[in-house]
mmCIF file with all atom_site columns, C-alpha atoms and ligand atoms in Angstrom:
data_model
loop_
_atom_site.group_PDB
_atom_site.id
_atom_site.type_symbol
_atom_site.label_atom_id
_atom_site.label_alt_id
_atom_site.label_comp_id
_atom_site.label_asym_id
_atom_site.label_entity_id
_atom_site.label_seq_id
_atom_site.pdbx_PDB_ins_code
_atom_site.Cartn_x
_atom_site.Cartn_y
_atom_site.Cartn_z
_atom_site.occupancy
_atom_site.B_iso_or_equiv
_atom_site.pdbx_formal_charge
_atom_site.auth_seq_id
_atom_site.auth_comp_id
_atom_site.auth_asym_id
_atom_site.auth_atom_id
_atom_site.pdbx_PDB_model_num
ATOM   1   C  CA  . UNK L 1 1   ? 59.899 -44.467 -12.209 1.00 0.00 ? 11  UNK L CA  1
ATOM   2   C  CA  . UNK L 1 2   ? 56.746 -43.537 -9.854  1.00 0.00 ? 12  UNK L CA  1
ATOM   3   C  CA  . UNK L 1 3   ? 56.035 -39.817 -10.401 1.00 0.00 ? 13  UNK L CA  1
ATOM   4   C  CA  . UNK L 1 4   ? 53.679 -37.548 -8.219  1.00 0.00 ? 14  UNK L CA  1
ATOM   5   C  CA  . UNK L 1 5   ? 50.642 -36.305 -10.413 1.00 0.00 ? 15  UNK L CA  1
ATOM   6   C  CA  . UNK L 1 6   ? 51.577 -33.275 -11.994 1.00 0.00 ? 16  UNK L CA  1
ATOM   7   C  CA  . UNK L 1 7   ? 49.122 -30.547 -13.163 1.00 0.00 ? 17  UNK L CA  1
ATOM   8   C  CA  . UNK L 1 8   ? 49.460 -28.452 -15.985 1.00 0.00 ? 18  UNK L CA  1
ATOM   9   C  CA  . UNK L 1 9   ? 47.428 -25.395 -16.801 1.00 0.00 ? 19  UNK L CA  1
ATOM   10  C  CA  . UNK L 1 10  ? 46.944 -22.833 -19.658 1.00 0.00 ? 20  UNK L CA  1
ATOM   11  C  CA  . UNK L 1 11  ? 49.267 -20.536 -17.823 1.00 0.00 ? 21  UNK L CA  1
ATOM   12  C  CA  . UNK L 1 12  ? 52.062 -23.333 -17.918 1.00 0.00 ? 22  UNK L CA  1
ATOM   13  C  CA  . UNK L 1 13  ? 51.639 -23.570 -22.148 1.00 0.00 ? 23  UNK L CA  1
ATOM   14  C  CA  . UNK L 1 14  ? 51.608 -19.722 -22.144 1.00 0.00 ? 24  UNK L CA  1
ATOM   15  C  CA  . UNK L 1 15  ? 55.048 -19.564 -20.242 1.00 0.00 ? 25  UNK L CA  1
ATOM   16  C  CA  . UNK L 1 16  ? 56.453 -22.597 -21.997 1.00 0.00 ? 26  UNK L CA  1
ATOM   17  C  CA  . UNK L 1 17  ? 56.198 -20.096 -25.137 1.00 0.00 ? 27  UNK L CA  1
ATOM   18  C  CA  . UNK L 1 18  ? 57.499 -17.269 -23.296 1.00 0.00 ? 28  UNK L CA  1
ATOM   19  C  CA  . UNK L 1 19  ? 60.313 -18.493 -21.150 1.00 0.00 ? 29  UNK L CA  1
ATOM   20  C  CA  . UNK L 1 20  ? 61.131 -21.938 -19.742 1.00 0.00 ? 30  UNK L CA  1
ATOM   21  C  CA  . UNK L 1 21  ? 62.642 -20.304 -16.665 1.00 0.00 ? 31  UNK L CA  1
ATOM   22  C  CA  . UNK L 1 22  ? 59.445 -18.341 -15.865 1.00 0.00 ? 32  UNK L CA  1
ATOM   23  C  CA  . UNK L 1 23  ? 57.618 -21.403 -16.459 1.00 0.00 ? 33  UNK L CA  1
ATOM   24  C  CA  . UNK L 1 24  ? 59.645 -23.476 -14.094 1.00 0.00 ? 34  UNK L CA  1
ATOM   25  C  CA  . UNK L 1 25  ? 59.719 -20.801 -11.458 1.00 0.00 ? 35  UNK L CA  1
ATOM   26  C  CA  . UNK L 1 26  ? 55.836 -20.538 -11.507 1.00 0.00 ? 36  UNK L CA  1
ATOM   27  C  CA  . UNK L 1 27  ? 55.419 -24.161 -11.571 1.00 0.00 ? 37  UNK L CA  1
ATOM   28  C  CA  . UNK L 1 28  ? 57.577 -24.436 -8.221  1.00 0.00 ? 38  UNK L CA  1
ATOM   29  C  CA  . UNK L 1 29  ? 55.701 -21.870 -6.670  1.00 0.00 ? 39  UNK L CA  1
ATOM   30  C  CA  . UNK L 1 30  ? 57.534 -18.679 -7.078  1.00 0.00 ? 40  UNK L CA  1
ATOM   31  C  CA  . UNK L 1 31  ? 54.767 -16.365 -8.478  1.00 0.00 ? 41  UNK L CA  1
ATOM   32  C  CA  . UNK L 1 32  ? 55.966 -12.688 -9.293  1.00 0.00 ? 42  UNK L CA  1
ATOM   33  C  CA  . UNK L 1 33  ? 52.343 -11.800 -11.207 1.00 0.00 ? 43  UNK L CA  1
ATOM   34  C  CA  . UNK L 1 34  ? 50.821 -9.674  -8.538  1.00 0.00 ? 44  UNK L CA  1
ATOM   35  C  CA  . UNK L 1 35  ? 53.785 -7.346  -8.721  1.00 0.00 ? 45  UNK L CA  1
ATOM   36  C  CA  . UNK L 1 36  ? 53.527 -6.322  -12.216 1.00 0.00 ? 46  UNK L CA  1
ATOM   37  C  CA  . UNK L 1 37  ? 51.819 -3.351  -13.482 1.00 0.00 ? 47  UNK L CA  1
ATOM   38  C  CA  . UNK L 1 38  ? 51.646 -4.864  -17.035 1.00 0.00 ? 48  UNK L CA  1
ATOM   39  C  CA  . UNK L 1 39  ? 49.806 -7.949  -15.836 1.00 0.00 ? 49  UNK L CA  1
ATOM   40  C  CA  . UNK L 1 40  ? 47.438 -5.611  -13.797 1.00 0.00 ? 50  UNK L CA  1
ATOM   41  C  CA  . UNK L 1 41  ? 46.738 -3.673  -17.124 1.00 0.00 ? 51  UNK L CA  1
ATOM   42  C  CA  . UNK L 1 42  ? 45.846 -6.672  -19.083 1.00 0.00 ? 52  UNK L CA  1
ATOM   43  C  CA  . UNK L 1 43  ? 43.273 -8.068  -16.332 1.00 0.00 ? 53  UNK L CA  1
ATOM   44  C  CA  . UNK L 1 44  ? 41.692 -4.576  -16.653 1.00 0.00 ? 54  UNK L CA  1
ATOM   45  C  CA  . UNK L 1 45  ? 41.526 -4.930  -20.636 1.00 0.00 ? 55  UNK L CA  1
ATOM   46  C  CA  . UNK L 1 46  ? 40.176 -8.619  -20.031 1.00 0.00 ? 56  UNK L CA  1
ATOM   47  C  CA  . UNK L 1 47  ? 37.848 -7.367  -17.311 1.00 0.00 ? 57  UNK L CA  1
ATOM   48  C  CA  . UNK L 1 48  ? 36.129 -4.638  -19.325 1.00 0.00 ? 58  UNK L CA  1
ATOM   49  C  CA  . UNK L 1 49  ? 35.535 -6.744  -22.515 1.00 0.00 ? 59  UNK L CA  1
ATOM   50  C  CA  . UNK L 1 50  ? 34.250 -9.396  -20.283 1.00 0.00 ? 60  UNK L CA  1
ATOM   51  C  CA  . UNK L 1 51  ? 31.944 -7.097  -18.973 1.00 0.00 ? 61  UNK L CA  1
ATOM   52  C  CA  . UNK L 1 52  ? 30.343 -6.422  -22.639 1.00 0.00 ? 62  UNK L CA  1
ATOM   53  C  CA  . UNK L 1 53  ? 30.001 -10.509 -23.357 1.00 0.00 ? 63  UNK L CA  1
ATOM   54  C  CA  . UNK L 1 54  ? 26.683 -11.541 -24.526 1.00 0.00 ? 64  UNK L CA  1
ATOM   55  C  CA  . UNK L 1 55  ? 24.993 -13.795 -22.076 1.00 0.00 ? 65  UNK L CA  1
ATOM   56  C  CA  . UNK L 1 56  ? 25.223 -17.055 -24.283 1.00 0.00 ? 66  UNK L CA  1
ATOM   57  C  CA  . UNK L 1 57  ? 28.721 -17.472 -23.014 1.00 0.00 ? 67  UNK L CA  1
ATOM   58  C  CA  . UNK L 1 58  ? 29.431 -20.060 -20.107 1.00 0.00 ? 68  UNK L CA  1
ATOM   59  C  CA  . UNK L 1 59  ? 32.551 -20.351 -17.823 1.00 0.00 ? 69  UNK L CA  1
ATOM   60  C  CA  . UNK L 1 60  ? 33.744 -23.981 -18.019 1.00 0.00 ? 70  UNK L CA  1
ATOM   61  C  CA  . UNK L 1 61  ? 36.203 -25.744 -15.762 1.00 0.00 ? 71  UNK L CA  1
ATOM   62  C  CA  . UNK L 1 62  ? 37.648 -28.726 -17.232 1.00 0.00 ? 72  UNK L CA  1
ATOM   63  C  CA  . UNK L 1 63  ? 40.293 -31.565 -16.609 1.00 0.00 ? 73  UNK L CA  1
ATOM   64  C  CA  . UNK L 1 64  ? 41.742 -34.448 -18.386 1.00 0.00 ? 74  UNK L CA  1
ATOM   65  C  CA  . UNK L 1 65  ? 44.583 -36.894 -18.221 1.00 0.00 ? 75  UNK L CA  1
ATOM   66  C  CA  . UNK L 1 66  ? 47.445 -36.327 -20.243 1.00 0.00 ? 76  UNK L CA  1
ATOM   67  C  CA  . UNK L 1 67  ? 48.947 -39.551 -19.149 1.00 0.00 ? 77  UNK L CA  1
ATOM   68  C  CA  . UNK L 1 68  ? 49.068 -41.686 -16.015 1.00 0.00 ? 78  UNK L CA  1
ATOM   69  C  CA  . UNK L 1 69  ? 51.579 -38.580 -14.128 1.00 0.00 ? 79  UNK L CA  1
ATOM   70  C  CA  . UNK L 1 70  ? 50.061 -35.654 -15.658 1.00 0.00 ? 80  UNK L CA  1
ATOM   71  C  CA  . UNK L 1 71  ? 46.710 -33.948 -15.438 1.00 0.00 ? 81  UNK L CA  1
ATOM   72  C  CA  . UNK L 1 72  ? 45.584 -30.930 -17.708 1.00 0.00 ? 82  UNK L CA  1
ATOM   73  C  CA  . UNK L 1 73  ? 43.296 -28.299 -15.828 1.00 0.00 ? 83  UNK L CA  1
ATOM   74  C  CA  . UNK L 1 74  ? 41.720 -25.300 -17.323 1.00 0.00 ? 84  UNK L CA  1
ATOM   75  C  CA  . UNK L 1 75  ? 38.887 -22.819 -16.667 1.00 0.00 ? 85  UNK L CA  1
ATOM   76  C  CA  . UNK L 1 76  ? 37.704 -21.247 -19.997 1.00 0.00 ? 86  UNK L CA  1
ATOM   77  C  CA  . UNK L 1 77  ? 35.868 -17.753 -18.906 1.00 0.00 ? 87  UNK L CA  1
ATOM   78  C  CA  . UNK L 1 78  ? 33.873 -17.429 -22.196 1.00 0.00 ? 88  UNK L CA  1
ATOM   79  C  CA  . UNK L 1 79  ? 32.622 -20.629 -24.248 1.00 0.00 ? 89  UNK L CA  1
ATOM   80  C  CA  . UNK L 1 80  ? 29.615 -20.097 -26.643 1.00 0.00 ? 90  UNK L CA  1
ATOM   81  C  CA  . UNK L 1 81  ? 28.079 -23.822 -26.625 1.00 0.00 ? 91  UNK L CA  1
ATOM   82  C  CA  . UNK L 1 82  ? 26.204 -23.143 -29.487 1.00 0.00 ? 92  UNK L CA  1
ATOM   83  C  CA  . UNK L 1 83  ? 29.063 -21.729 -32.063 1.00 0.00 ? 93  UNK L CA  1
ATOM   84  C  CA  . UNK L 1 84  ? 31.289 -23.943 -30.028 1.00 0.00 ? 94  UNK L CA  1
ATOM   85  C  CA  . UNK L 1 85  ? 33.434 -20.891 -29.752 1.00 0.00 ? 95  UNK L CA  1
ATOM   86  C  CA  . UNK L 1 86  ? 36.003 -20.474 -26.928 1.00 0.00 ? 96  UNK L CA  1
ATOM   87  C  CA  . UNK L 1 87  ? 36.648 -16.388 -26.265 1.00 0.00 ? 97  UNK L CA  1
ATOM   88  C  CA  . UNK L 1 88  ? 40.000 -15.034 -24.981 1.00 0.00 ? 98  UNK L CA  1
ATOM   89  C  CA  . UNK L 1 89  ? 40.931 -11.246 -24.381 1.00 0.00 ? 99  UNK L CA  1
ATOM   90  C  CA  . UNK L 1 90  ? 44.546 -10.181 -24.869 1.00 0.00 ? 100 UNK L CA  1
ATOM   91  C  CA  . UNK L 1 91  ? 45.995 -6.760  -24.138 1.00 0.00 ? 101 UNK L CA  1
ATOM   92  C  CA  . UNK L 1 92  ? 48.685 -7.045  -26.854 1.00 0.00 ? 102 UNK L CA  1
ATOM   93  C  CA  . UNK L 1 93  ? 49.410 -9.145  -29.771 1.00 0.00 ? 103 UNK L CA  1
ATOM   94  C  CA  . UNK L 1 94  ? 53.367 -9.161  -29.171 1.00 0.00 ? 104 UNK L CA  1
ATOM   95  C  CA  . UNK L 1 95  ? 53.267 -12.996 -27.645 1.00 0.00 ? 105 UNK L CA  1
ATOM   96  C  CA  . UNK L 1 96  ? 50.594 -14.121 -30.233 1.00 0.00 ? 106 UNK L CA  1
ATOM   97  C  CA  . UNK L 1 97  ? 52.080 -17.518 -30.724 1.00 0.00 ? 107 UNK L CA  1
ATOM   98  C  CA  . UNK L 1 98  ? 51.571 -18.136 -26.951 1.00 0.00 ? 108 UNK L CA  1
ATOM   99  C  CA  . UNK L 1 99  ? 48.482 -16.821 -27.016 1.00 0.00 ? 109 UNK L CA  1
ATOM   100 C  CA  . UNK L 1 100 ? 47.428 -19.538 -29.677 1.00 0.00 ? 110 UNK L CA  1
ATOM   101 C  CA  . UNK L 1 101 ? 48.930 -22.313 -27.785 1.00 0.00 ? 111 UNK L CA  1
ATOM   102 C  CA  . UNK L 1 102 ? 46.696 -21.454 -24.881 1.00 0.00 ? 112 UNK L CA  1
ATOM   103 C  CA  . UNK L 1 103 ? 43.927 -21.336 -27.150 1.00 0.00 ? 113 UNK L CA  1
ATOM   104 C  CA  . UNK L 1 104 ? 44.682 -24.844 -28.349 1.00 0.00 ? 114 UNK L CA  1
ATOM   105 C  CA  . UNK L 1 105 ? 45.155 -25.923 -24.700 1.00 0.00 ? 115 UNK L CA  1
ATOM   106 C  CA  . UNK L 1 106 ? 41.501 -25.221 -24.304 1.00 0.00 ? 116 UNK L CA  1
ATOM   107 C  CA  . UNK L 1 107 ? 40.670 -27.003 -27.413 1.00 0.00 ? 117 UNK L CA  1
ATOM   108 C  CA  . UNK L 1 108 ? 42.268 -30.244 -26.245 1.00 0.00 ? 118 UNK L CA  1
ATOM   109 C  CA  . UNK L 1 109 ? 40.453 -29.824 -22.796 1.00 0.00 ? 119 UNK L CA  1
ATOM   110 C  CA  . UNK L 1 110 ? 37.196 -29.507 -24.615 1.00 0.00 ? 120 UNK L CA  1
ATOM   111 C  CA  . UNK L 1 111 ? 37.956 -32.358 -26.788 1.00 0.00 ? 121 UNK L CA  1
ATOM   112 C  CA  . UNK L 1 112 ? 38.808 -34.668 -24.064 1.00 0.00 ? 122 UNK L CA  1
ATOM   113 C  CA  . UNK L 1 113 ? 35.780 -33.948 -22.439 1.00 0.00 ? 123 UNK L CA  1
ATOM   114 C  CA  . UNK L 1 114 ? 33.552 -34.680 -25.636 1.00 0.00 ? 124 UNK L CA  1
ATOM   115 C  CA  . UNK L 1 115 ? 33.305 -31.130 -27.260 1.00 0.00 ? 125 UNK L CA  1
ATOM   116 C  CA  . UNK L 1 116 ? 35.056 -31.441 -30.085 1.00 0.00 ? 126 UNK L CA  1
ATOM   117 C  CA  . UNK L 1 117 ? 35.664 -29.030 -33.400 1.00 0.00 ? 127 UNK L CA  1
ATOM   118 C  CA  . UNK L 1 118 ? 35.760 -25.744 -31.379 1.00 0.00 ? 128 UNK L CA  1
ATOM   119 C  CA  . UNK L 1 119 ? 37.091 -22.779 -32.814 1.00 0.00 ? 129 UNK L CA  1
ATOM   120 C  CA  . UNK L 1 120 ? 38.823 -19.789 -30.653 1.00 0.00 ? 130 UNK L CA  1
ATOM   121 C  CA  . UNK L 1 121 ? 38.777 -16.110 -31.077 1.00 0.00 ? 131 UNK L CA  1
ATOM   122 C  CA  . UNK L 1 122 ? 41.752 -13.709 -29.517 1.00 0.00 ? 132 UNK L CA  1
ATOM   123 C  CA  . UNK L 1 123 ? 40.500 -10.562 -29.197 1.00 0.00 ? 133 UNK L CA  1
ATOM   124 C  CA  . UNK L 1 124 ? 42.782 -7.544  -28.815 1.00 0.00 ? 134 UNK L CA  1
ATOM   125 C  CA  . UNK L 1 125 ? 40.354 -4.467  -27.954 1.00 0.00 ? 135 UNK L CA  1
ATOM   126 C  CA  . UNK L 1 126 ? 43.136 -1.923  -27.935 1.00 0.00 ? 136 UNK L CA  1
ATOM   127 C  CA  . UNK L 1 127 ? 44.329 -2.950  -31.452 1.00 0.00 ? 137 UNK L CA  1
ATOM   128 C  CA  . UNK L 1 128 ? 40.919 -3.302  -32.553 1.00 0.00 ? 138 UNK L CA  1
ATOM   129 C  CA  . UNK L 1 129 ? 41.839 -6.519  -33.679 1.00 0.00 ? 139 UNK L CA  1
ATOM   130 C  CA  . UNK L 1 130 ? 41.473 -10.147 -33.046 1.00 0.00 ? 140 UNK L CA  1
ATOM   131 C  CA  . UNK L 1 131 ? 42.726 -13.636 -34.257 1.00 0.00 ? 141 UNK L CA  1
ATOM   132 C  CA  . UNK L 1 132 ? 41.139 -16.573 -35.240 1.00 0.00 ? 142 UNK L CA  1
ATOM   133 C  CA  . UNK L 1 133 ? 42.158 -20.193 -34.178 1.00 0.00 ? 143 UNK L CA  1
ATOM   134 C  CA  . UNK L 1 134 ? 40.922 -23.079 -36.395 1.00 0.00 ? 144 UNK L CA  1
ATOM   135 C  CA  . UNK L 1 135 ? 39.778 -26.195 -34.287 1.00 0.00 ? 145 UNK L CA  1
ATOM   136 C  CA  . UNK L 1 136 ? 42.420 -28.503 -33.525 1.00 0.00 ? 146 UNK L CA  1
ATOM   137 C  CA  . UNK L 1 137 ? 43.628 -31.075 -36.328 1.00 0.00 ? 147 UNK L CA  1
ATOM   138 C  CA  . UNK L 1 138 ? 45.702 -34.039 -35.970 1.00 0.00 ? 148 UNK L CA  1
ATOM   139 C  CA  . UNK L 1 139 ? 48.918 -32.395 -36.730 1.00 0.00 ? 149 UNK L CA  1
ATOM   140 C  CA  . UNK L 1 140 ? 48.454 -29.618 -34.088 1.00 0.00 ? 150 UNK L CA  1
ATOM   141 C  CA  . UNK L 1 141 ? 46.998 -31.740 -31.595 1.00 0.00 ? 151 UNK L CA  1
ATOM   142 C  CA  . UNK L 1 142 ? 50.075 -34.253 -32.025 1.00 0.00 ? 152 UNK L CA  1
ATOM   143 C  CA  . UNK L 1 143 ? 52.216 -31.205 -31.428 1.00 0.00 ? 153 UNK L CA  1
ATOM   144 C  CA  . UNK L 1 144 ? 50.572 -29.964 -28.480 1.00 0.00 ? 154 UNK L CA  1
ATOM   145 C  CA  . UNK L 1 145 ? 50.529 -33.315 -26.581 1.00 0.00 ? 155 UNK L CA  1
ATOM   146 C  CA  . UNK L 1 146 ? 54.381 -33.474 -27.343 1.00 0.00 ? 156 UNK L CA  1
ATOM   147 C  CA  . UNK L 1 147 ? 55.015 -29.780 -25.928 1.00 0.00 ? 157 UNK L CA  1
ATOM   148 C  CA  . UNK L 1 148 ? 52.911 -30.899 -22.866 1.00 0.00 ? 158 UNK L CA  1
ATOM   149 C  CA  . UNK L 1 149 ? 54.806 -34.124 -22.435 1.00 0.00 ? 159 UNK L CA  1
ATOM   150 C  CA  . UNK L 1 150 ? 58.361 -31.907 -22.929 1.00 0.00 ? 160 UNK L CA  1
ATOM   151 C  CA  . UNK L 1 151 ? 57.146 -29.573 -20.317 1.00 0.00 ? 161 UNK L CA  1
ATOM   152 C  CA  . UNK L 1 152 ? 56.393 -32.169 -17.746 1.00 0.00 ? 162 UNK L CA  1
ATOM   153 C  CA  . UNK L 1 153 ? 60.034 -33.881 -18.092 1.00 0.00 ? 163 UNK L CA  1
ATOM   154 C  CA  . UNK L 1 154 ? 61.256 -30.375 -17.842 1.00 0.00 ? 164 UNK L CA  1
ATOM   155 C  CA  . UNK L 1 155 ? 59.505 -29.395 -15.062 1.00 0.00 ? 165 UNK L CA  1
ATOM   156 C  CA  . UNK L 1 156 ? 60.463 -32.616 -13.222 1.00 0.00 ? 166 UNK L CA  1
ATOM   157 C  CA  . UNK L 1 157 ? 64.242 -31.455 -13.234 1.00 0.00 ? 167 UNK L CA  1
ATOM   158 C  CA  . UNK L 1 158 ? 65.751 -30.212 -10.133 1.00 0.00 ? 168 UNK L CA  1
ATOM   159 C  CA  . UNK L 1 159 ? 67.489 -27.222 -11.733 1.00 0.00 ? 169 UNK L CA  1
ATOM   160 C  CA  . UNK L 1 160 ? 66.056 -24.010 -12.900 1.00 0.00 ? 170 UNK L CA  1
ATOM   161 C  CA  . UNK L 1 161 ? 66.556 -23.375 -16.694 1.00 0.00 ? 171 UNK L CA  1
ATOM   162 C  CA  . UNK L 1 162 ? 69.175 -20.510 -17.228 1.00 0.00 ? 172 UNK L CA  1
ATOM   163 C  CA  . UNK L 1 163 ? 68.142 -16.680 -17.805 1.00 0.00 ? 173 UNK L CA  1
ATOM   164 C  CA  . UNK L 1 164 ? 66.458 -16.112 -21.234 1.00 0.00 ? 174 UNK L CA  1
ATOM   165 C  CA  . UNK L 1 165 ? 68.412 -12.724 -21.558 1.00 0.00 ? 175 UNK L CA  1
ATOM   166 C  CA  . UNK L 1 166 ? 66.293 -11.008 -24.262 1.00 0.00 ? 176 UNK L CA  1
ATOM   167 C  CA  . UNK L 1 167 ? 65.199 -7.459  -24.186 1.00 0.00 ? 177 UNK L CA  1
ATOM   168 C  CA  . UNK L 1 168 ? 61.191 -8.863  -23.132 1.00 0.00 ? 178 UNK L CA  1
ATOM   169 C  CA  . UNK L 1 169 ? 63.254 -9.857  -19.728 1.00 0.00 ? 179 UNK L CA  1
ATOM   170 C  CA  . UNK L 1 170 ? 62.706 -6.127  -18.839 1.00 0.00 ? 180 UNK L CA  1
ATOM   171 C  CA  . UNK L 1 171 ? 58.848 -6.374  -19.086 1.00 0.00 ? 181 UNK L CA  1
ATOM   172 C  CA  . UNK L 1 172 ? 58.572 -9.617  -17.497 1.00 0.00 ? 182 UNK L CA  1
ATOM   173 C  CA  . UNK L 1 173 ? 56.947 -9.921  -13.626 1.00 0.00 ? 183 UNK L CA  1
ATOM   174 C  CA  . UNK L 1 174 ? 60.065 -11.955 -12.773 1.00 0.00 ? 184 UNK L CA  1
ATOM   175 C  CA  . UNK L 1 175 ? 62.555 -9.472  -13.870 1.00 0.00 ? 185 UNK L CA  1
ATOM   176 C  CA  . UNK L 1 176 ? 63.708 -8.371  -10.549 1.00 0.00 ? 186 UNK L CA  1
ATOM   177 C  CA  . UNK L 1 177 ? 63.831 -11.861 -9.249  1.00 0.00 ? 187 UNK L CA  1
ATOM   178 C  CA  . UNK L 1 178 ? 65.976 -12.996 -12.092 1.00 0.00 ? 188 UNK L CA  1
ATOM   179 C  CA  . UNK L 1 179 ? 68.445 -10.039 -12.511 1.00 0.00 ? 189 UNK L CA  1
ATOM   180 C  CA  . UNK L 1 180 ? 68.817 -9.255  -8.727  1.00 0.00 ? 190 UNK L CA  1
ATOM   181 C  CA  . UNK L 1 181 ? 72.498 -10.118 -8.714  1.00 0.00 ? 191 UNK L CA  1
ATOM   182 C  CA  . UNK L 1 182 ? 73.044 -7.987  -11.869 1.00 0.00 ? 192 UNK L CA  1
ATOM   183 C  CA  . UNK L 1 183 ? 71.613 -5.285  -10.122 1.00 0.00 ? 193 UNK L CA  1
ATOM   184 C  CA  . UNK L 1 184 ? 73.809 -5.604  -7.082  1.00 0.00 ? 194 UNK L CA  1
ATOM   185 C  CA  . UNK L 1 185 ? 77.044 -5.618  -9.220  1.00 0.00 ? 195 UNK L CA  1
HETATM 186 S  S1  . SF4 W 2 .   ? 63.206 -12.120 -16.501 1.00 0.00 ? 208 SF4 W S1  1
HETATM 187 FE FE1 . SF4 W 2 .   ? 63.776 -12.932 -18.642 1.00 0.00 ? 208 SF4 W FE1 1
HETATM 188 S  S2  . SF4 W 2 .   ? 64.751 -15.154 -17.879 1.00 0.00 ? 208 SF4 W S2  1
HETATM 189 FE FE2 . SF4 W 2 .   ? 63.714 -14.223 -16.031 1.00 0.00 ? 208 SF4 W FE2 1
HETATM 190 S  S3  . SF4 W 2 .   ? 61.717 -15.108 -16.113 1.00 0.00 ? 208 SF4 W S3  1
HETATM 191 FE FE3 . SF4 W 2 .   ? 61.656 -13.273 -17.039 1.00 0.00 ? 208 SF4 W FE3 1
HETATM 192 S  S4  . SF4 W 2 .   ? 61.794 -13.727 -19.186 1.00 0.00 ? 208 SF4 W S4  1
HETATM 193 FE FE4 . SF4 W 2 .   ? 62.642 -15.471 -18.115 1.00 0.00 ? 208 SF4 W FE4 1
#
């Protein structure tokens, strides 16, 4: 079957870990993040941390093909080419699994562009902690590729996945969109 070229980004992989419905809505052009105070707070933490970053870091915009129908796109805001180190800053470590998956996505993009064995560091300045992500190995790379294929397949479906219905929904930027019917009943 002939598919139009699909673009997947680090936000896609992040949302894949958070909620498949959120991922599907985002991919199909329904964006709610601009309404969320929590998203704004996260951006402020990132901007404050970036302002203190050393000058050895570079911003990289990368692309790579996953397969004939799928292109991966990503912008790494802070990459230290000497140390082969990717920096990411997050407000809270509550969704750490998603943060690590996002970091692996950047590692795969770098690898596909000829820059291998890159480590990642996810910084949580409000918690005064950080998490190191080792370079991609064969197992984590295969797992990530499989997830990206599964994601692309899911996003080609015409129907939006069902509500997640967890306590995290209340903190999600899509909460009003998802629960509008419940609010009216
Ligand atoms: S409100 Fe819940 S179901 Fe809706 S997108 Fe957010 S996490 Fe998913």
